[in-house]
C-alpha positions as a Python dict, from the first residue, in 0.01 Angstrom:
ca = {
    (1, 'X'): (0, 0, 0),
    (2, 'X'): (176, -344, 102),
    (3, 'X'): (474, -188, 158),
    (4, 'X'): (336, 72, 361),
    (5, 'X'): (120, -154, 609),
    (6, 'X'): (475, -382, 657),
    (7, 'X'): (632, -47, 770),
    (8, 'X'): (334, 53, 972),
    (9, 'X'): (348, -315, 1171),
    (10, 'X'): (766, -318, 1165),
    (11, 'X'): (738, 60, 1363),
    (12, 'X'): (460, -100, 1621),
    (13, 'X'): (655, -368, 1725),
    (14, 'X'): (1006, -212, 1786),
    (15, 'X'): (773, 31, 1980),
    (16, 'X'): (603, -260, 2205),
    (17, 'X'): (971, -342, 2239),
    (18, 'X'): (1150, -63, 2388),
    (19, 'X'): (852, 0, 2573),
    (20, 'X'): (860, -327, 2764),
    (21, 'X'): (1255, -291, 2836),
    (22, 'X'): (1236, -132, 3115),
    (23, 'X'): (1083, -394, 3333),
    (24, 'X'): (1311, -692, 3227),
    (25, 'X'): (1566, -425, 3397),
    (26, 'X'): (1452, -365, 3727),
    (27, 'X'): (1726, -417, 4006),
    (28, 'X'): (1519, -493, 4278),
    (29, 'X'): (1631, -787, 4425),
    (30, 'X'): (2020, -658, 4445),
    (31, 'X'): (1869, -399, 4601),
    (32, 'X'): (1675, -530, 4832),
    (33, 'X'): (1984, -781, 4930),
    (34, 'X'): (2226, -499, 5034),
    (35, 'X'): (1987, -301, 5280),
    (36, 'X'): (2071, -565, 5575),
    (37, 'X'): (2391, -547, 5564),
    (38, 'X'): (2425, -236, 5562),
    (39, 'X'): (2183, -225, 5847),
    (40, 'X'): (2373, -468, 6042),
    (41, 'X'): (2719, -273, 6002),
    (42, 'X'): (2501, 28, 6102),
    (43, 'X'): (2372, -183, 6401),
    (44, 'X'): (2715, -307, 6494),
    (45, 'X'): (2929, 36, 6481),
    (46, 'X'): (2704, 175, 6746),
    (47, 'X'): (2707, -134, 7027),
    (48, 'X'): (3006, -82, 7297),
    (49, 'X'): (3020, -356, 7482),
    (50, 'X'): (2972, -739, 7481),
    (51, 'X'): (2825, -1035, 7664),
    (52, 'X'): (3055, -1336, 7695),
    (53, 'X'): (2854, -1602, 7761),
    (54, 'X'): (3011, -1903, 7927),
    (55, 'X'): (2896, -2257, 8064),
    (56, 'X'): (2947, -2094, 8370),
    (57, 'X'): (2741, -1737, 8354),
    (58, 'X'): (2823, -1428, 8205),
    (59, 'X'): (3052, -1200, 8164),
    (60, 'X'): (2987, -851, 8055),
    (61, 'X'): (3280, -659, 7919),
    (62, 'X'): (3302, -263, 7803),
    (63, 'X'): (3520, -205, 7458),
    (64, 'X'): (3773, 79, 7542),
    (65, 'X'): (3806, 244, 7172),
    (66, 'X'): (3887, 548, 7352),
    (67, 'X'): (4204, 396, 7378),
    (68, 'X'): (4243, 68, 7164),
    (69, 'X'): (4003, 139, 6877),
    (70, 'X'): (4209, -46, 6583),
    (71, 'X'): (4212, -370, 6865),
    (72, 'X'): (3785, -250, 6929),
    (73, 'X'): (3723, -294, 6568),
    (74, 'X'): (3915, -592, 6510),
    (75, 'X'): (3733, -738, 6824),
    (76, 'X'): (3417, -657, 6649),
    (77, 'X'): (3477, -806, 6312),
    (78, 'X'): (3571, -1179, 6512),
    (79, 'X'): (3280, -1138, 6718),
    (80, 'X'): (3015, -1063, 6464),
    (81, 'X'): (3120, -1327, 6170),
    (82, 'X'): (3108, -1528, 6495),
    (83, 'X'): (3431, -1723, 6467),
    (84, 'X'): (3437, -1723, 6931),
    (85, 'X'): (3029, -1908, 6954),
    (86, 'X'): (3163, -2280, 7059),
    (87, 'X'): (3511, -2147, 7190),
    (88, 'X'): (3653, -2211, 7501),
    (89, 'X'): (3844, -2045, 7781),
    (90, 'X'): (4155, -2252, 7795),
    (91, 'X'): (4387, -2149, 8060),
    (92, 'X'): (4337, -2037, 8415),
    (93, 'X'): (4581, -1924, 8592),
    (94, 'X'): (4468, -1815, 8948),
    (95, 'X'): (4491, -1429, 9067),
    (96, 'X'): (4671, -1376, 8746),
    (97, 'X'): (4450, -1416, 8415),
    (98, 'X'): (4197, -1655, 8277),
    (99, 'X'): (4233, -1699, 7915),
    (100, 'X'): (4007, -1774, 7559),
    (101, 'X'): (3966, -1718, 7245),
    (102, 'X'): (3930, -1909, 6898),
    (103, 'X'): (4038, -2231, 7024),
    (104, 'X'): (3758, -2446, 6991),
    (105, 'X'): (3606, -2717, 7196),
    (106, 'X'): (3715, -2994, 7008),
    (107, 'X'): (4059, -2855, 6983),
    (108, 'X'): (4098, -2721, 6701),
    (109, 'X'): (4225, -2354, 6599),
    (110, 'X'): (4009, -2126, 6429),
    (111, 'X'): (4165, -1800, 6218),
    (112, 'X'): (4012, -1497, 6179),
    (113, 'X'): (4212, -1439, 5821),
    (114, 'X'): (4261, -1070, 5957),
    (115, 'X'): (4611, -890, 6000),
    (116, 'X'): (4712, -819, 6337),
    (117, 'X'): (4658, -506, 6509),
    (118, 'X'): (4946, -316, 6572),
    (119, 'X'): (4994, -216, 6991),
    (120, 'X'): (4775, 58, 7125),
    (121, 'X'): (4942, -1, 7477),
    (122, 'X'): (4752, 323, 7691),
    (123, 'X'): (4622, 154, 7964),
    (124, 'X'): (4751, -55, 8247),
    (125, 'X'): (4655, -444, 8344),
    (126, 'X'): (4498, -402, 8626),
    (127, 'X'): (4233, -649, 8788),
    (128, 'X'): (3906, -639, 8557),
    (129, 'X'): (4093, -554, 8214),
    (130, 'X'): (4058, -714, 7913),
    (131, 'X'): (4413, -755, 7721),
    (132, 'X'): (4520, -882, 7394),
    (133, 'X'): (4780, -1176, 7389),
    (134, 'X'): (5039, -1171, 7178),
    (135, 'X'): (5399, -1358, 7147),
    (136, 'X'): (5708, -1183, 7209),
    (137, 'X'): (5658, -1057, 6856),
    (138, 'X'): (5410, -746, 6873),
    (139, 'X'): (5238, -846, 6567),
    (140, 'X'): (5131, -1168, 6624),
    (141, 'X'): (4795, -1072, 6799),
    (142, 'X'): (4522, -1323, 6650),
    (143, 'X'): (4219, -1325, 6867),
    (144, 'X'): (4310, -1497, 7224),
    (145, 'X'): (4272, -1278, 7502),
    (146, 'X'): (4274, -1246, 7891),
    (147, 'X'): (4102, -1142, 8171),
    (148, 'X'): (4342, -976, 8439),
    (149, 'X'): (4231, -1172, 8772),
    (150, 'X'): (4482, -882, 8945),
    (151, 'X'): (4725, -625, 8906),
    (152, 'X'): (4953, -726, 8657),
    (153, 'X'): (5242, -440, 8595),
    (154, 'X'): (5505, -665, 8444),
    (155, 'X'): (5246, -688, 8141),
    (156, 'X'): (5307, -298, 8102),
    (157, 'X'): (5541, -104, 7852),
    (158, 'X'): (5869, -120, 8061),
    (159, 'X'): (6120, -108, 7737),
    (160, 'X'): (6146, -124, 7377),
    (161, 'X'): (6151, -447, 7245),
    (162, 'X'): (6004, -810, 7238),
    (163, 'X'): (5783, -893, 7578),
    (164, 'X'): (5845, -524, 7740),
    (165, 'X'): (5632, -343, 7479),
    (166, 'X'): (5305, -454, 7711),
    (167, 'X'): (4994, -585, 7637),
    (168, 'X'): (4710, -383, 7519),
    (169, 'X'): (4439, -348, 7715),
    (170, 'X'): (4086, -307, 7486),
    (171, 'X'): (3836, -375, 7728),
    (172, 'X'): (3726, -399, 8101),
    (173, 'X'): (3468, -603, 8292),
    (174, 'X'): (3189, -429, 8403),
    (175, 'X'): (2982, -762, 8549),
    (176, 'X'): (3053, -1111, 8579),
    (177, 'X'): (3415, -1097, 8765),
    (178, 'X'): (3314, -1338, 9004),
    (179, 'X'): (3223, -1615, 8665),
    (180, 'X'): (3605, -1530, 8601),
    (181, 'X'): (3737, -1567, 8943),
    (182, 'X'): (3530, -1909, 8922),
    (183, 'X'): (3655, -2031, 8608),
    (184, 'X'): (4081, -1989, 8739),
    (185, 'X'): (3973, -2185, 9030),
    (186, 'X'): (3879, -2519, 8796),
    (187, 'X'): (4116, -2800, 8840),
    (188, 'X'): (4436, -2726, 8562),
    (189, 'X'): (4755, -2912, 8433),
    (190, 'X'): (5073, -2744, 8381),
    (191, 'X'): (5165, -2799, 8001),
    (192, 'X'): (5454, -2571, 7900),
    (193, 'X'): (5495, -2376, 8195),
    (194, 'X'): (5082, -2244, 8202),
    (195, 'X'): (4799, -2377, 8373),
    (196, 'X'): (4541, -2537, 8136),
    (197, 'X'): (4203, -2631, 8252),
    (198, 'X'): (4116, -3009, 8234),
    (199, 'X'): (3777, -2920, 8162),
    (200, 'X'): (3799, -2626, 7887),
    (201, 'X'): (3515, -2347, 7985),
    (202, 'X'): (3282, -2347, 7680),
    (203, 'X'): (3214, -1979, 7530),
    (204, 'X'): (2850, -1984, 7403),
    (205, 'X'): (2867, -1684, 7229),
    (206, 'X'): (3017, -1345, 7286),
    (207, 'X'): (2697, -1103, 7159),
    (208, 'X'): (2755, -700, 7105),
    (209, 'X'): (2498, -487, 7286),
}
């Protein structure tokens, strides 16, 4: 009889057991962590265009991915891990471009750690475009970018190699031209054969919407 009430108790408890094991397994915080991001990629896919806010007023801008969509998305990925908020437009170059990107106010460089986009060169610079700059080297694309103040056709495809591949153009303004007509006409000094503003133009933020 001993024997069979230590059985009896031994069966009870591994039952209590495995019926309690279930709960000590419940995912539901790592579940509950990767519903906003998801959200937020979901968000983010579906905005096309982009407010550039500057110390001087904003600038909205239109993403062409009809055109540039590997530039559109790599636009997207710097602007929503935020790497432009407390950027500056750096150069200004009257009737020609005004330029930013991940330079930051105190100077410094910021890298977006992402490869460079090869050219998607479909559209031409013309006043109000947003274009990619680059180095002679086509892949060397890492974040700066212009305005085009004017027509600019010598920044078109006109050959094979080197400079004459173009710029690509990713985006156009579709309100705020006059902020960027306002920021090339800030007093510059010629370092290196551009015009750089005395008085970097401080980028807020550049927000998808």
């Amino acid at each position: 009889r001993g024997r069979w009430l230590c059985c009896a108790a031994l069966l009870i408890a591994v039952a209590l057991t495995l019926a309690s094991a279930p709960f000590r397994r419940r995912p539901k915080k790592s579940v509950e962590a990767s519903v906003p991001t998801t959200t937020n990629a979901t968000e983010m896919s579906g905005k096309t265009s982009a407010i550039i806010s500057t110390s001087m007023g904003d600038i909205e801008i239109r993403f062409r991915e009809d055109v540039a969509p590997k530039h559109t998305a790599f636009m997207r990925t710097i602007i929503e891990r935020k790497l432009y908020d407390g950027c500056v437009f750096y150069r200004a170059e009257p009737n020609f471009v005004v330029q930013g990107g991940l330079r930051a106010a105190d100077g410094s460089q910021r890298k977006s750690g992402l490869p460079a986009p090869p050219l998607e060169v479909a559209v031409k610079n013309r006043r109000g475009t947003v274009t990619m700059a680059r180095w002679e080297d086509p892949a060397t694309a890492s974040g700066e970018f212009f305005i085009n103040l004017g027509d600019s056709p010598h920044l078109d495809r006109s050959g094979d190699s080197g400079w004459a591949l173009g710029f690509t153009v990713f985006a156009e303004v579709v309100r705020g031209m006059e902020v960027a007509d306002a920021i090339s006409q800030q007093r510059t000094t010629v370092q290196g054969g551009l015009k750089m503003l005395d008085q970097p133009v401080l980028i807020r933020s550049i927000t998808m919407i």
